[in-house]
mmCIF file of C-alpha atoms in Angstrom:
data_model
loop_
_atom_site.group_PDB
_atom_site.id
_atom_site.type_symbol
_atom_site.label_atom_id
_atom_site.label_comp_id
_atom_site.label_asym_id
_atom_site.label_seq_id
_atom_site.Cartn_x
_atom_site.Cartn_y
_atom_site.Cartn_z
ATOM 1 C CA MET R 11 69.093 115.572 122.130
ATOM 2 C CA GLY R 12 68.058 111.978 121.600
ATOM 3 C CA GLU R 13 71.570 110.513 121.264
ATOM 4 C CA LYS R 14 70.743 107.521 123.457
ATOM 5 C CA PHE R 15 70.763 103.802 122.813
ATOM 6 C CA LYS R 16 70.460 100.528 124.692
ATOM 7 C CA TYR R 17 73.554 98.346 125.120
ATOM 8 C CA GLY R 18 72.739 95.061 126.835
ATOM 9 C CA ASP R 19 71.315 95.970 130.249
ATOM 10 C CA TRP R 20 72.525 99.558 129.987
ATOM 11 C CA GLU R 21 71.111 102.705 128.457
ATOM 12 C CA LEU R 22 73.874 104.935 127.139
ATOM 13 C CA SER R 23 73.661 108.548 126.060
ATOM 14 C CA LEU R 24 76.102 110.969 124.476
ATOM 15 C CA SER R 25 77.399 113.707 126.752
ATOM 16 C CA PRO R 26 75.788 117.089 125.942
ATOM 17 C CA ASP R 27 79.229 118.692 125.622
ATOM 18 C CA SER R 28 80.597 116.161 123.092
ATOM 19 C CA HIS R 29 81.954 117.958 120.020
ATOM 20 C CA PRO R 30 84.607 117.655 117.284
ATOM 21 C CA ARG R 31 87.964 119.242 118.120
ATOM 22 C CA THR R 32 89.902 118.839 114.864
ATOM 23 C CA LEU R 33 88.968 119.125 111.200
ATOM 24 C CA MET R 34 91.106 117.721 108.410
ATOM 25 C CA VAL R 35 90.054 119.751 105.396
ATOM 26 C CA GLU R 36 90.878 118.842 101.819
ATOM 27 C CA ILE R 37 91.209 122.145 99.982
ATOM 28 C CA SER R 38 92.486 120.506 96.787
ATOM 29 C CA THR R 39 92.577 117.123 95.085
ATOM 30 C CA ASN R 40 95.000 118.422 92.469
ATOM 31 C CA CYS R 41 98.676 117.555 92.770
ATOM 32 C CA ASN R 42 101.842 118.371 90.852
ATOM 33 C CA TYR R 43 103.327 114.976 91.794
ATOM 34 C CA ASN R 44 102.413 111.452 90.731
ATOM 35 C CA CYS R 45 103.933 109.389 93.545
ATOM 36 C CA LEU R 46 104.286 105.634 93.125
ATOM 37 C CA HIS R 47 102.647 104.961 96.486
ATOM 38 C CA CYS R 48 99.752 107.445 96.216
ATOM 39 C CA PHE R 49 96.356 105.811 96.709
ATOM 40 C CA ARG R 50 94.694 108.446 94.509
ATOM 41 C CA ASN R 51 95.568 105.958 91.761
ATOM 42 C CA ALA R 52 93.238 103.399 93.373
ATOM 43 C CA VAL R 53 90.123 105.589 93.024
ATOM 44 C CA PRO R 54 88.013 104.975 89.898
ATOM 45 C CA ASP R 55 87.313 108.223 88.019
ATOM 46 C CA PHE R 56 89.112 110.320 90.613
ATOM 47 C CA LYS R 57 87.680 113.839 90.508
ATOM 48 C CA LYS R 58 89.946 116.852 90.819
ATOM 49 C CA CYS R 59 88.734 120.021 92.458
ATOM 50 C CA ASN R 60 89.785 123.042 94.480
ATOM 51 C CA MET R 61 87.699 124.070 97.467
ATOM 52 C CA SER R 62 86.424 127.632 97.185
ATOM 53 C CA TYR R 63 87.413 130.230 99.749
ATOM 54 C CA ASP R 64 83.722 130.694 100.637
ATOM 55 C CA THR R 65 83.368 126.989 101.463
ATOM 56 C CA LEU R 66 86.456 127.062 103.679
ATOM 57 C CA GLU R 67 85.115 130.169 105.414
ATOM 58 C CA LEU R 68 81.800 128.362 105.996
ATOM 59 C CA ILE R 69 83.676 125.382 107.464
ATOM 60 C CA LEU R 70 85.606 127.649 109.812
ATOM 61 C CA ARG R 71 82.453 129.418 110.969
ATOM 62 C CA LYS R 72 80.610 126.155 111.598
ATOM 63 C CA GLY R 73 83.734 124.733 113.191
ATOM 64 C CA MET R 74 83.881 127.614 115.664
ATOM 65 C CA GLU R 75 80.210 127.120 116.512
ATOM 66 C CA ALA R 76 80.888 123.415 117.160
ATOM 67 C CA GLY R 77 83.953 124.027 119.350
ATOM 68 C CA VAL R 78 86.657 122.970 116.867
ATOM 69 C CA SER R 79 90.107 124.284 117.795
ATOM 70 C CA LYS R 80 92.431 122.756 115.172
ATOM 71 C CA LEU R 81 92.469 122.787 111.368
ATOM 72 C CA VAL R 82 94.636 120.417 109.317
ATOM 73 C CA LEU R 83 94.981 121.074 105.588
ATOM 74 C CA SER R 84 95.544 117.674 104.016
ATOM 75 C CA GLY R 85 93.687 115.067 101.989
ATOM 76 C CA TRP R 86 93.870 113.361 98.614
ATOM 77 C CA GLY R 87 95.761 116.196 96.957
ATOM 78 C CA GLU R 88 98.430 118.847 97.510
ATOM 79 C CA PRO R 89 96.988 121.824 99.463
ATOM 80 C CA SER R 90 99.330 124.317 97.787
ATOM 81 C CA SER R 91 97.665 123.445 94.462
ATOM 82 C CA ASN R 92 94.794 125.645 95.629
ATOM 83 C CA PRO R 93 95.651 129.262 94.687
ATOM 84 C CA LYS R 94 93.673 130.480 97.719
ATOM 85 C CA MET R 95 95.658 128.426 100.255
ATOM 86 C CA ILE R 96 97.600 131.302 101.843
ATOM 87 C CA GLU R 97 94.413 133.345 102.159
ATOM 88 C CA MET R 98 92.722 130.337 103.781
ATOM 89 C CA LEU R 99 95.594 129.912 106.240
ATOM 90 C CA ARG R 100 95.460 133.608 107.097
ATOM 91 C CA THR R 101 91.732 133.497 107.841
ATOM 92 C CA ALA R 102 92.056 130.368 109.982
ATOM 93 C CA LYS R 103 94.837 131.931 112.064
ATOM 94 C CA GLU R 104 92.956 135.231 112.423
ATOM 95 C CA LEU R 105 90.001 133.272 113.819
ATOM 96 C CA GLY R 106 92.244 131.629 116.401
ATOM 97 C CA PHE R 107 92.578 128.093 115.046
ATOM 98 C CA THR R 108 95.649 125.946 115.582
ATOM 99 C CA VAL R 109 96.664 125.235 111.980
ATOM 100 C CA ALA R 110 98.688 122.395 110.465
ATOM 101 C CA LEU R 111 99.670 121.967 106.814
ATOM 102 C CA ASN R 112 100.568 118.669 105.146
ATOM 103 C CA THR R 113 102.537 119.262 101.935
ATOM 104 C CA ASN R 114 104.895 117.613 99.468
ATOM 105 C CA GLY R 115 107.191 120.589 99.990
ATOM 106 C CA SER R 116 107.482 121.584 96.347
ATOM 107 C CA ALA R 117 106.171 125.106 97.046
ATOM 108 C CA LEU R 118 107.901 125.638 100.405
ATOM 109 C CA GLU R 119 110.548 127.964 99.017
ATOM 110 C CA ASP R 120 107.870 130.308 97.664
ATOM 111 C CA MET R 121 105.586 130.300 100.710
ATOM 112 C CA ALA R 122 108.062 130.021 103.611
ATOM 113 C CA GLU R 123 107.763 133.704 104.570
ATOM 114 C CA GLU R 124 103.966 133.519 104.712
ATOM 115 C CA LEU R 125 104.012 130.329 106.805
ATOM 116 C CA VAL R 126 106.283 131.939 109.395
ATOM 117 C CA GLY R 127 104.604 135.348 109.216
ATOM 118 C CA LEU R 128 101.109 133.931 109.669
ATOM 119 C CA GLY R 129 102.191 131.800 112.605
ATOM 120 C CA VAL R 130 101.123 128.483 111.086
ATOM 121 C CA ASP R 131 101.588 126.003 113.925
ATOM 122 C CA GLU R 132 102.802 122.853 112.163
ATOM 123 C CA VAL R 133 104.082 121.871 108.733
ATOM 124 C CA PHE R 134 104.336 118.208 107.734
ATOM 125 C CA VAL R 135 106.573 117.571 104.715
ATOM 126 C CA SER R 136 106.510 114.216 102.924
ATOM 127 C CA ILE R 137 110.041 113.321 101.865
ATOM 128 C CA ASP R 138 110.336 109.509 101.374
ATOM 129 C CA ALA R 139 113.952 109.573 100.130
ATOM 130 C CA TYR R 140 117.129 111.574 100.672
ATOM 131 C CA ASP R 141 118.828 110.367 97.500
ATOM 132 C CA ILE R 142 118.022 112.739 94.627
ATOM 133 C CA LYS R 143 117.422 110.027 92.027
ATOM 134 C CA LEU R 144 115.437 107.769 94.365
ATOM 135 C CA TYR R 145 113.300 110.726 95.449
ATOM 136 C CA ARG R 146 112.501 111.530 91.822
ATOM 137 C CA ASP R 147 111.709 107.871 91.088
ATOM 138 C CA ILE R 148 109.274 107.649 94.023
ATOM 139 C CA ARG R 149 107.794 111.148 94.001
ATOM 140 C CA LYS R 150 107.566 111.777 90.262
ATOM 141 C CA PRO R 151 108.662 114.283 88.976
ATOM 142 C CA GLY R 152 109.838 115.696 92.297
ATOM 143 C CA ASP R 153 112.955 117.766 92.821
ATOM 144 C CA LEU R 154 114.543 116.957 96.194
ATOM 145 C CA SER R 155 116.961 119.885 95.936
ATOM 146 C CA LYS R 156 114.037 122.300 95.654
ATOM 147 C CA VAL R 157 112.295 120.754 98.676
ATOM 148 C CA MET R 158 115.513 120.985 100.707
ATOM 149 C CA ARG R 159 115.951 124.644 99.753
ATOM 150 C CA GLY R 160 112.407 125.296 100.901
ATOM 151 C CA LEU R 161 112.955 123.508 104.203
ATOM 152 C CA LYS R 162 116.198 125.368 104.896
ATOM 153 C CA LYS R 163 114.590 128.707 104.063
ATOM 154 C CA LEU R 164 111.647 127.958 106.348
ATOM 155 C CA LEU R 165 113.887 126.927 109.242
ATOM 156 C CA GLU R 166 116.241 129.894 108.754
ATOM 157 C CA LEU R 167 113.307 132.324 108.713
ATOM 158 C CA LYS R 168 112.111 130.936 112.038
ATOM 159 C CA ILE R 169 115.503 131.732 113.576
ATOM 160 C CA GLU R 170 115.705 135.127 111.878
ATOM 161 C CA LYS R 171 112.277 136.176 113.166
ATOM 162 C CA GLY R 172 112.698 134.522 116.563
ATOM 163 C CA SER R 173 109.659 132.323 116.004
ATOM 164 C CA VAL R 174 109.037 128.817 117.309
ATOM 165 C CA LYS R 175 106.371 128.358 114.640
ATOM 166 C CA PRO R 176 105.813 126.440 112.548
ATOM 167 C CA GLN R 177 107.042 123.191 114.060
ATOM 168 C CA VAL R 178 108.431 121.344 111.056
ATOM 169 C CA ASN R 179 107.884 117.587 110.825
ATOM 170 C CA ALA R 180 108.873 115.038 108.183
ATOM 171 C CA ILE R 181 106.783 112.106 106.977
ATOM 172 C CA PHE R 182 108.608 109.114 105.504
ATOM 173 C CA THR R 183 106.501 106.409 103.817
ATOM 174 C CA ILE R 184 108.409 103.114 104.002
ATOM 175 C CA THR R 185 108.501 101.001 100.838
ATOM 176 C CA LYS R 186 110.718 98.329 99.324
ATOM 177 C CA LEU R 187 112.502 101.083 97.420
ATOM 178 C CA ASN R 188 113.558 103.271 100.345
ATOM 179 C CA VAL R 189 113.795 100.858 103.296
ATOM 180 C CA GLY R 190 117.577 101.225 103.272
ATOM 181 C CA GLU R 191 117.237 104.964 103.939
ATOM 182 C CA VAL R 192 115.161 104.732 107.128
ATOM 183 C CA SER R 193 117.977 105.243 109.648
ATOM 184 C CA ARG R 194 119.683 107.786 107.376
ATOM 185 C CA SER R 195 116.435 109.756 107.175
ATOM 186 C CA ILE R 196 116.608 110.322 110.932
ATOM 187 C CA GLU R 197 120.174 111.649 110.661
ATOM 188 C CA LEU R 198 119.249 114.078 107.902
ATOM 189 C CA THR R 199 116.087 115.133 109.711
ATOM 190 C CA ARG R 200 118.243 115.972 112.721
ATOM 191 C CA ASP R 201 120.843 117.808 110.625
ATOM 192 C CA LEU R 202 118.166 119.955 108.987
ATOM 193 C CA GLY R 203 116.712 120.951 112.351
ATOM 194 C CA ILE R 204 113.358 119.246 111.829
ATOM 195 C CA SER R 205 111.517 118.515 115.083
ATOM 196 C CA GLU R 206 109.950 115.155 114.312
ATOM 197 C CA ILE R 207 109.891 112.402 111.715
ATOM 198 C CA ARG R 208 106.966 110.025 111.342
ATOM 199 C CA LEU R 209 107.647 106.687 109.695
ATOM 200 C CA SER R 210 104.595 105.158 108.042
ATOM 201 C CA ASN R 211 104.065 101.923 106.135
ATOM 202 C CA TYR R 212 102.897 102.063 102.534
ATOM 203 C CA ILE R 213 99.257 101.071 101.949
ATOM 204 C CA HIS R 214 99.172 98.820 98.896
ATOM 205 C CA TYR R 215 96.295 98.854 96.412
ATOM 206 C CA PRO R 216 95.340 96.500 93.537
ATOM 207 C CA GLY R 217 96.975 97.554 90.291
ATOM 208 C CA GLY R 218 99.612 99.591 92.091
ATOM 209 C CA VAL R 219 103.320 98.857 92.228
ATOM 210 C CA ASP R 220 103.993 96.181 94.861
ATOM 211 C CA LEU R 221 106.030 98.317 97.244
ATOM 212 C CA SER R 222 104.724 97.078 100.595
ATOM 213 C CA CYS R 223 107.585 96.238 102.939
ATOM 214 C CA VAL R 224 105.505 94.597 105.681
ATOM 215 C CA ASP R 225 104.233 92.043 103.128
ATOM 216 C CA ASP R 226 107.749 90.961 102.163
ATOM 217 C CA GLU R 227 109.829 88.863 104.582
ATOM 218 C CA GLY R 228 113.186 90.033 103.234
ATOM 219 C CA CYS R 229 112.202 93.699 103.281
ATOM 220 C CA LEU R 230 110.716 93.349 106.748
ATOM 221 C CA GLU R 231 113.967 91.935 108.128
ATOM 222 C CA LYS R 232 115.885 94.793 106.550
ATOM 223 C CA LEU R 233 113.446 97.272 108.073
ATOM 224 C CA LYS R 234 113.872 95.726 111.526
ATOM 225 C CA GLY R 235 117.629 96.166 111.152
ATOM 226 C CA GLU R 236 117.145 99.825 110.227
ATOM 227 C CA LEU R 237 114.812 100.394 113.180
ATOM 228 C CA ASP R 238 117.325 98.807 115.566
ATOM 229 C CA LEU R 239 119.529 101.834 114.843
ATOM 230 C CA VAL R 240 116.808 104.335 115.725
ATOM 231 C CA PRO R 241 117.410 104.606 119.521
ATOM 232 C CA LEU R 242 121.048 105.553 118.930
ATOM 233 C CA LYS R 243 120.046 108.133 116.316
ATOM 234 C CA ILE R 244 117.577 109.665 118.773
ATOM 235 C CA LEU R 245 120.231 109.889 121.493
ATOM 236 C CA GLU R 246 122.654 111.503 119.050
ATOM 237 C CA GLY R 247 120.308 114.256 117.967
ATOM 238 C CA GLY R 248 117.173 114.421 120.084
ATOM 239 C CA VAL R 249 114.775 114.335 117.130
ATOM 240 C CA LYS R 250 111.414 112.734 117.897
ATOM 241 C CA VAL R 251 110.751 109.572 115.866
ATOM 242 C CA VAL R 252 107.302 108.005 115.488
ATOM 243 C CA ILE R 253 107.555 104.347 114.459
ATOM 244 C CA PRO R 254 104.686 102.295 112.998
ATOM 245 C CA ASN R 255 103.785 98.774 113.985
ATOM 246 C CA LEU R 256 105.360 96.159 111.724
ATOM 247 C CA ALA R 257 102.541 93.689 112.337
ATOM 248 C CA PRO R 258 98.970 94.129 113.569
ATOM 249 C CA THR R 259 98.072 93.485 117.197
ATOM 250 C CA THR R 260 94.887 93.765 119.214
ATOM 251 C CA TYR R 261 96.118 97.133 120.529
ATOM 252 C CA ARG R 262 94.292 99.649 118.371
ATOM 253 C CA SER R 263 93.620 103.361 118.352
ATOM 254 C CA CYS R 264 91.788 105.390 115.717
ATOM 255 C CA PRO R 265 93.859 108.530 115.000
ATOM 256 C CA PHE R 266 90.763 110.416 113.914
ATOM 257 C CA PHE R 267 88.497 109.626 116.813
ATOM 258 C CA SER R 268 91.265 109.854 119.411
ATOM 259 C CA ASN R 269 91.703 113.447 118.184
ATOM 260 C CA ARG R 270 87.910 113.930 117.895
ATOM 261 C CA ALA R 271 88.508 114.692 114.225
ATOM 262 C CA LEU R 272 86.403 114.658 111.078
ATOM 263 C CA PHE R 273 87.455 114.750 107.422
ATOM 264 C CA ILE R 274 85.881 117.228 104.992
ATOM 265 C CA ARG R 275 86.332 116.634 101.262
ATOM 266 C CA CYS R 276 86.855 119.444 98.782
ATOM 267 C CA ASP R 277 83.166 119.170 97.778
ATOM 268 C CA GLY R 278 81.996 119.696 101.376
ATOM 269 C CA ILE R 279 81.116 116.067 102.118
ATOM 270 C CA VAL R 280 81.959 115.076 105.700
ATOM 271 C CA SER R 281 83.457 111.631 106.391
ATOM 272 C CA PRO R 282 84.711 110.044 109.619
ATOM 273 C CA CYS R 283 88.285 109.907 108.273
ATOM 274 C CA ILE R 284 90.495 110.241 105.207
ATOM 275 C CA TYR R 285 90.585 106.455 104.689
ATOM 276 C CA TYR R 286 86.796 106.122 104.331
ATOM 277 C CA SER R 287 86.210 109.301 102.345
ATOM 278 C CA ARG R 288 86.124 107.673 98.893
ATOM 279 C CA ASN R 289 85.350 104.468 97.029
ATOM 280 C CA TRP R 290 88.578 102.594 96.392
ATOM 281 C CA ARG R 291 90.343 99.282 96.926
ATOM 282 C CA THR R 292 93.223 98.366 99.215
ATOM 283 C CA LYS R 293 95.483 95.373 99.668
ATOM 284 C CA VAL R 294 96.682 95.210 103.263
ATOM 285 C CA LEU R 295 98.942 92.303 104.288
ATOM 286 C CA GLY R 296 98.020 90.456 101.107
ATOM 287 C CA VAL R 297 94.226 90.719 101.471
ATOM 288 C CA GLU R 298 92.316 92.808 98.946
ATOM 289 C CA ARG R 299 89.342 94.798 100.228
ATOM 290 C CA ARG R 300 86.776 97.180 98.796
ATOM 291 C CA ILE R 301 86.435 100.459 100.676
ATOM 292 C CA ASN R 302 83.076 102.189 100.276
ATOM 293 C CA GLU R 303 82.895 105.888 101.073
ATOM 294 C CA VAL R 304 81.227 106.670 104.392
ATOM 295 C CA ILE R 305 79.293 109.928 104.300
ATOM 296 C CA LEU R 306 78.207 111.506 107.571
ATOM 297 C CA GLY R 307 76.794 114.693 106.098
ATOM 298 C CA ASP R 308 77.316 117.776 103.946
ATOM 299 C CA ILE R 309 78.866 120.842 105.573
ATOM 300 C CA LYS R 310 77.088 123.087 103.053
ATOM 301 C CA ARG R 311 73.667 121.903 104.213
ATOM 302 C CA GLU R 312 74.081 120.847 107.860
ATOM 303 C CA GLY R 313 75.557 122.106 111.082
ATOM 304 C CA LEU R 314 78.846 120.485 112.046
ATOM 305 C CA ILE R 315 77.698 119.678 115.573
ATOM 306 C CA ASP R 316 74.594 117.965 114.152
ATOM 307 C CA ILE R 317 76.746 115.831 111.846
ATOM 308 C CA TRP R 318 78.974 114.904 114.783
ATOM 309 C CA ARG R 319 76.176 114.008 117.181
ATOM 310 C CA LYS R 320 74.172 111.881 114.760
ATOM 311 C CA SER R 321 77.251 109.667 114.270
ATOM 312 C CA TYR R 322 77.567 108.828 117.980
ATOM 313 C CA LYS R 323 77.116 105.050 117.603
ATOM 314 C CA MET R 324 80.130 104.764 115.283
ATOM 315 C CA PHE R 325 82.212 106.887 117.648
ATOM 316 C CA PHE R 326 81.105 104.771 120.616
ATOM 317 C CA ARG R 327 82.451 101.634 118.908
ATOM 318 C CA LEU R 328 85.778 103.327 118.195
ATOM 319 C CA TYR R 329 86.107 104.779 121.690
ATOM 320 C CA PHE R 330 85.490 101.463 123.447
ATOM 321 C CA LEU R 331 86.902 99.317 120.590
ATOM 322 C CA ARG R 332 83.651 97.398 120.256
ATOM 323 C CA LEU R 333 84.808 95.822 117.006
ATOM 324 C CA PRO R 334 86.842 92.763 116.019
ATOM 325 C CA SER R 335 90.578 92.903 115.325
ATOM 326 C CA CYS R 336 90.567 91.631 111.755
ATOM 327 C CA LEU R 337 94.187 92.056 110.672
ATOM 328 C CA ASP R 338 95.579 89.697 113.322
ATOM 329 C CA CYS R 339 92.679 87.221 113.177
ATOM 330 C CA ASN R 340 93.572 83.597 112.310
ATOM 331 C CA LEU R 341 90.906 83.691 109.592
ATOM 332 C CA VAL R 342 92.074 86.930 107.975
ATOM 333 C CA ASN R 343 93.047 85.239 104.692
ATOM 334 C CA TYR R 344 89.761 83.320 104.428
ATOM 335 C CA CYS R 345 87.074 85.579 105.903
ATOM 336 C CA LEU R 346 84.694 86.894 103.249
ATOM 337 C CA ILE R 347 82.714 89.119 105.609
ATOM 338 C CA THR R 348 85.393 91.786 105.842
ATOM 339 C CA ARG R 349 86.419 91.930 102.190
ATOM 340 C CA SER R 350 84.808 95.365 102.328
ATOM 341 C CA ASN R 351 84.110 97.906 105.049
ATOM 342 C CA GLU R 352 80.345 97.348 104.870
ATOM 343 C CA THR R 353 80.179 95.114 107.946
ATOM 344 C CA ASP R 354 82.128 92.718 110.158
ATOM 345 C CA CYS R 355 81.506 89.524 112.117
ATOM 346 C CA TRP R 356 80.180 91.539 115.066
ATOM 347 C CA GLY R 357 77.526 93.184 112.899
ATOM 348 C CA ASN R 358 79.056 96.680 112.860
ATOM 349 C CA LYS R 359 77.979 98.783 109.864
ATOM 350 C CA PRO R 360 80.287 100.184 108.603
ATOM 351 C CA SER R 361 83.325 98.396 110.004
ATOM 352 C CA CYS R 362 86.717 99.916 110.825
ATOM 353 C CA SER R 363 88.171 96.607 112.007
ATOM 354 C CA HIS R 364 90.748 96.172 109.215
ATOM 355 C CA CYS R 365 91.900 99.782 108.923
ATOM 356 C CA PRO R 366 95.730 100.036 108.826
ATOM 357 C CA TYR R 367 95.568 103.388 110.634
ATOM 358 C CA LEU R 368 93.538 101.833 113.466
ATOM 359 C CA HIS R 369 96.195 99.111 113.826
ATOM 360 C CA GLY R 370 99.066 101.613 113.807
ATOM 361 C CA LEU R 371 100.585 100.342 110.555
ATOM 362 C CA SER R 372 100.275 103.810 109.017
ATOM 363 C CA TYR R 373 99.971 107.334 110.387
ATOM 364 C CA CYS R 374 97.841 110.401 109.746
ATOM 365 C CA PRO R 375 99.216 113.954 110.073
ATOM 366 C CA LEU R 376 96.783 115.001 112.825
#
């Protein structure tokens, strides 16, 4: 199919059976929360939209043709803000997709029966605090009691109906405000009957509240103390805990490409990942960078397999890590080349070399 290029003395070609396996689909950019750590606030003129049912149906059809097996509803908004979400979940399950939902949990109480009845495979709930006031301060104007009622209802319905689905996971974004609740979050996750908790570092952005723990020596030491308690908490309850790196290393893994995943915005634009899906600015480990959206195609106009295969050079770099490790480079505070994702010192265009997800500082619900 022409996906061949020369690399030194070698000619490399993409395997004919290469295809995407997972799609993260953004069915809404609306949200009923205004969280302190949300990077929606870093996007100039952020546009709100709900994906139409017809567009989601088109994505599913093209996904099936391309060999996609998993659908993740997530993105830069709250999926339950889309009034068609349950209908979308139903269609995806009827077509045989493994389906995951990433939610703030505010609507769990109302949709718990549908999630269990439809056989949704995974639900990721962002919690970020187990103190009612702290939760409200971080996840404005969130109601922790309502989220907890929804979680308990969901878990009780699973038992009542004898269902192992959905697997319920918690996501806890670590900031200066909630670092003291990290070990406690594991206890409460266990007590609720949640299967897994993923700890993820906050991604700072210019103009946002300075909440980054890994940028602050005092907060980092406190976090290390909290994480020292994690092994004991795991032994006590058996809950799975995913821990982020506290500092970048040369060990890297792209969560999107390792899952052969693509990100589809609510307008149908296809990007390699959630991080590069919009124009915005970040401030990772004290260095401010401009992120330019990376567009691979438009699902409304192109076949998904065609979009995947024409992006093979970018995927090759991620698979073999043919890119510099910018975040742990000695010149990270002085290098002007990687103050955006346009390029890097190896000539890659675009560059993923300073992505916090690649370095394991933060996690995606894939």
